[in-house]
XYZ file of C-alpha atoms in Angstrom:
319
model
C -38.180 -6.890 -5.758
C -39.099 -7.270 -2.165
C -36.168 -7.143 0.542
C -36.587 -9.373 3.554
C -34.827 -7.125 6.070
C -34.333 -3.421 7.032
C -30.439 -3.708 6.220
C -31.367 -4.442 2.024
C -34.344 -1.723 2.338
C -31.713 0.984 3.418
C -29.066 -0.122 0.867
C -31.947 0.593 -1.924
C -32.908 3.707 -0.296
C -29.351 5.011 -0.263
C -28.658 4.052 -3.985
C -32.068 5.889 -4.809
C -30.489 8.890 -2.940
C -33.517 9.026 -0.490
C -33.444 10.966 2.634
C -32.107 8.544 5.506
C -32.897 8.507 9.055
C -30.120 8.403 11.774
C -30.640 4.501 12.066
C -30.471 3.990 8.275
C -27.299 6.622 7.970
C -25.604 4.052 10.531
C -26.396 1.132 8.558
C -24.829 2.596 5.221
C -21.823 3.853 7.365
C -21.411 0.332 8.955
C -21.523 -0.996 5.202
C -19.071 1.336 3.739
C -16.530 1.517 6.256
C -14.734 4.376 4.308
C -15.589 2.722 1.013
C -18.575 3.503 -1.164
C -20.384 1.268 -3.658
C -18.183 2.024 -6.715
C -15.047 0.501 -4.473
C -17.261 -2.821 -4.216
C -17.769 -3.071 -7.988
C -14.289 -2.269 -8.755
C -12.564 -4.775 -6.326
C -15.314 -7.566 -6.462
C -12.833 -10.051 -7.851
C -10.075 -9.199 -5.273
C -9.981 -11.482 -2.158
C -7.654 -9.780 -0.433
C -9.394 -6.298 -0.347
C -12.940 -7.541 -0.332
C -13.483 -11.065 1.367
C -16.111 -12.840 -0.532
C -18.224 -13.162 2.641
C -18.560 -9.649 3.030
C -22.380 -9.388 2.193
C -22.644 -5.804 1.714
C -20.852 -5.687 -1.534
C -23.073 -8.745 -2.687
C -26.001 -7.220 -1.504
C -25.313 -3.817 -3.309
C -24.328 -5.385 -6.448
C -27.723 -7.208 -6.341
C -29.859 -4.112 -5.783
C -28.328 -1.589 -8.007
C -29.422 -3.171 -11.445
C -33.330 -3.097 -9.967
C -32.584 0.602 -9.168
C -31.256 1.576 -12.740
C -34.478 -0.195 -14.160
C -36.401 2.109 -12.000
C -34.755 5.033 -14.178
C -33.230 6.417 -10.933
C -29.409 6.417 -11.913
C -27.131 7.701 -9.023
C -24.437 10.119 -10.133
C -22.895 11.036 -6.943
C -22.659 9.598 -3.307
C -24.830 11.298 -0.738
C -23.059 14.315 0.758
C -23.017 12.588 4.268
C -21.386 9.274 2.575
C -18.600 11.329 1.079
C -17.888 12.896 4.648
C -17.706 9.427 5.812
C -15.329 8.361 2.816
C -12.872 11.442 3.996
C -13.023 10.803 7.728
C -12.268 6.975 7.606
C -9.871 6.752 4.234
C -6.722 6.721 6.341
C -7.867 3.711 8.390
C -9.312 1.444 5.564
C -6.674 2.807 2.748
C -9.188 2.467 -0.201
C -11.972 5.040 -1.369
C -13.831 6.299 -4.347
C -15.691 9.630 -4.028
C -17.669 9.607 -7.345
C -19.325 7.167 -9.672
C -16.368 7.458 -12.318
C -13.635 8.806 -9.964
C -10.415 9.867 -11.319
C -8.243 7.763 -9.170
C -8.440 4.770 -6.604
C -6.213 4.679 -3.572
C -5.024 1.600 -1.581
C -2.719 1.752 1.202
C -1.428 -0.340 3.984
C -0.841 0.452 7.774
C 2.014 -0.598 9.965
C 3.191 -3.954 9.293
C 0.493 -4.835 6.714
C 0.809 -5.896 3.388
C -1.787 -6.064 0.914
C -2.367 -7.555 -2.691
C -4.465 -6.235 -5.563
C -5.319 -7.132 -8.891
C -5.622 -4.044 -11.371
C -8.102 -3.437 -13.972
C -5.380 -4.278 -16.650
C -4.651 -7.393 -14.879
C -1.462 -6.515 -13.108
C -0.738 -7.699 -9.758
C 0.588 -5.396 -7.157
C 1.737 -6.376 -3.645
C 2.061 -3.489 -1.186
C 4.556 -3.359 1.793
C 3.857 -1.647 5.067
C 2.864 2.057 5.309
C 2.845 1.949 1.445
C 0.099 3.624 -0.909
C -0.647 3.446 -4.829
C -2.891 5.493 -6.683
C -4.302 4.680 -10.281
C -7.041 5.707 -12.457
C -10.471 3.977 -12.452
C -9.925 3.368 -16.426
C -6.418 2.153 -16.364
C -7.424 -0.841 -18.470
C -8.202 1.681 -21.376
C -6.182 4.567 -22.894
C -2.606 4.940 -24.076
C -0.687 4.617 -20.832
C -1.113 2.709 -17.579
C 0.190 5.162 -15.097
C 0.596 4.422 -11.260
C 1.704 6.566 -8.505
C 3.443 4.823 -5.422
C 4.521 6.199 -2.118
C 6.566 3.494 -0.119
C 7.303 0.003 -1.377
C 5.439 -2.290 -3.639
C 6.263 -5.419 -5.831
C 4.782 -5.509 -9.453
C 3.918 -8.021 -11.695
C 2.931 -6.332 -14.905
C 0.555 -7.733 -17.342
C 2.046 -7.583 -20.595
C 0.542 -5.138 -23.187
C 3.085 -3.859 -25.742
C 0.711 -1.214 -27.063
C 0.317 0.587 -23.720
C 3.347 1.034 -21.422
C 3.089 0.669 -17.552
C 4.609 3.562 -15.865
C 5.133 3.693 -11.918
C 6.141 7.344 -10.427
C 7.472 7.661 -7.137
C 9.301 10.381 -5.563
C 10.976 11.774 -8.397
C 11.837 8.475 -10.178
C 9.890 7.017 -13.047
C 9.587 3.463 -14.025
C 8.538 2.349 -17.480
C 7.599 -1.129 -18.557
C 5.718 -3.096 -20.807
C 5.123 -6.291 -18.647
C 7.746 -7.356 -16.128
C 8.270 -8.204 -12.599
C 9.975 -5.514 -10.467
C 10.181 -3.823 -7.093
C 10.297 0.015 -6.215
C 11.129 1.165 -2.474
C 10.261 5.030 -2.385
C 9.518 5.745 0.933
C 9.643 9.621 1.638
C 11.986 9.243 4.995
C 14.326 7.038 3.414
C 17.854 8.499 1.749
C 17.802 6.040 -1.333
C 15.083 4.957 -3.958
C 15.604 1.565 -4.910
C 14.216 -0.303 -7.950
C 14.972 -4.016 -8.503
C 14.150 -6.248 -11.504
C 13.373 -9.776 -11.377
C 12.230 -10.174 -14.747
C 11.859 -8.507 -18.256
C 13.513 -5.057 -18.625
C 12.559 -1.571 -17.054
C 13.765 1.914 -17.925
C 14.239 4.006 -14.836
C 14.371 7.660 -15.032
C 15.815 9.681 -11.756
C 15.502 13.168 -10.896
C 14.781 16.287 -12.736
C 17.976 15.635 -14.993
C 15.954 13.090 -16.843
C 18.659 10.476 -16.972
C 17.620 7.230 -17.729
C 18.789 3.461 -16.918
C 17.801 0.405 -18.716
C 17.681 -2.480 -16.019
C 18.217 -6.274 -16.790
C 17.003 -9.206 -14.737
C 18.842 -9.444 -11.526
C 19.789 -5.780 -11.415
C 19.025 -2.905 -9.109
C 19.183 0.754 -9.358
C 19.738 2.986 -6.281
C 19.122 7.053 -6.385
C 20.544 8.965 -3.735
C 18.093 11.989 -3.178
C 20.649 14.196 -1.604
C 23.507 13.700 -3.894
C 21.093 13.068 -6.904
C 23.581 10.163 -8.068
C 22.460 6.939 -9.244
C 24.246 3.695 -8.361
C 24.235 0.234 -9.818
C 25.238 -2.251 -6.903
C 26.129 -5.685 -7.765
C 22.730 -7.061 -8.117
C 19.405 -7.800 -6.427
C 19.679 -8.230 -2.678
C 17.807 -10.835 -1.186
C 16.412 -8.506 1.522
C 14.950 -6.522 -1.405
C 12.091 -8.934 -1.761
C 11.959 -10.801 1.721
C 9.066 -8.808 2.834
C 6.938 -10.346 0.291
C 7.509 -13.900 1.739
C 6.882 -12.530 5.324
C 10.533 -11.739 6.379
C 12.422 -9.027 7.371
C 16.306 -9.819 5.853
C 18.794 -7.166 6.664
C 22.033 -7.464 4.623
C 24.841 -5.370 5.704
C 22.040 -2.683 6.729
C 22.800 0.196 8.977
C 21.240 0.160 12.402
C 19.703 3.652 12.007
C 17.949 2.049 9.012
C 16.749 -1.129 10.799
C 14.984 1.119 13.590
C 13.315 2.865 10.716
C 11.942 -0.272 9.300
C 10.911 -1.464 12.464
C 8.985 1.640 13.223
C 7.020 1.281 9.935
C 6.500 -2.693 10.500
C 5.820 -2.488 14.401
C 3.926 1.036 14.838
C 6.666 1.968 17.313
C 9.352 4.767 17.819
C 12.902 4.821 18.811
C 14.979 7.427 20.914
C 18.742 6.744 19.962
C 21.554 8.421 22.263
C 24.099 10.288 20.268
C 26.534 7.740 21.808
C 25.281 4.960 19.722
C 26.877 3.846 16.349
C 23.761 4.227 14.279
C 26.279 3.404 11.055
C 27.016 0.247 12.299
C 25.823 -2.556 9.842
C 24.238 -5.728 10.700
C 23.159 -8.697 8.430
C 20.154 -10.495 10.118
C 17.158 -12.356 9.145
C 13.649 -12.244 11.146
C 10.230 -13.347 10.887
C 7.444 -10.702 10.832
C 5.859 -12.545 13.481
C 8.688 -12.049 15.952
C 8.621 -9.227 18.578
C 10.334 -6.036 18.670
C 12.248 -7.042 22.137
C 13.184 -10.293 20.597
C 14.635 -8.616 17.537
C 16.538 -5.920 19.686
C 18.035 -8.414 22.028
C 19.630 -10.308 19.069
C 20.924 -6.799 17.592
C 21.786 -5.280 20.817
C 24.920 -7.485 21.144
C 26.681 -7.251 17.781
C 25.446 -3.392 17.720
C 26.782 -2.261 21.007
C 23.776 -1.146 22.529
C 21.100 -1.538 25.281
C 17.362 -0.992 25.036
C 14.318 -0.087 27.227
C 10.792 0.105 26.625
C 8.744 3.424 27.599
C 5.090 2.490 26.351
C 5.312 2.498 22.644
C 9.001 3.793 22.445
C 12.128 2.151 22.739
C 15.184 4.040 24.456
C 18.345 2.875 22.635
C 21.878 3.488 24.676
C 25.303 2.702 24.191
C 26.155 -0.529 25.839
C 28.723 0.049 28.747
C 31.617 -2.340 29.451
């Protein structure tokens, strides 16, 4: 097989583990952008994670069979390529270091939402500043286990023989096939599980106490007290982020500031005089600016704000 340009030739040399020039290394680094070839294979059906027009993935998939026929099987990435992955993974949020990696990691940045299809056919939608990790062979074995940091919505493919388990910050959610949301940010006081369809068993804390949720129910676990509550039902604001909205239903101002920090990549300096526990109900679109949102919240919240570069200073409103 002949390759028409230097880029394709370089990709073939990389798969054969040949020594690359600095120019060739730059080509591979640009191709991967923090991902390796196995990532392209694992996500080739995911439009959100790998756009169809991304020519590198298509080219590697075309080249790799011919390299195999040449009896040169690649068992690990070149050392410099692995270094690239480690350096850039925080930016791209997806990486696989070996040919058969133990875990695949997918993450999001500020204000970013990402949808992915797992090897077992389940769908996951990640909220901003969230991450999931799962084994590359998730579609095999007796257990489908996912680790979550942040918030994600799960639409789990039914498989009565292999339970689907989500582990997140001291809780474990076990299902066979259902639709649910788990919010477990490290800096949140509460961990919440909301069920939309089917049933889930939620185990909280080291005591191992379990709760069986029904559709329309949600469980809240307080990290500090170790107590679990079952509010009246699934609040609309729990799933608003999936539809591109920020819906705050009777939410404390301090929690709204925290959510805005995740969404907008900003920070808040709040005066002690401000009532941070004041509760507000409001709905915003993700496209609305921080200034627009704070302008609306400042009146009922009794505060003023000013911007200092990427930080907002919140002070008590003077009458």
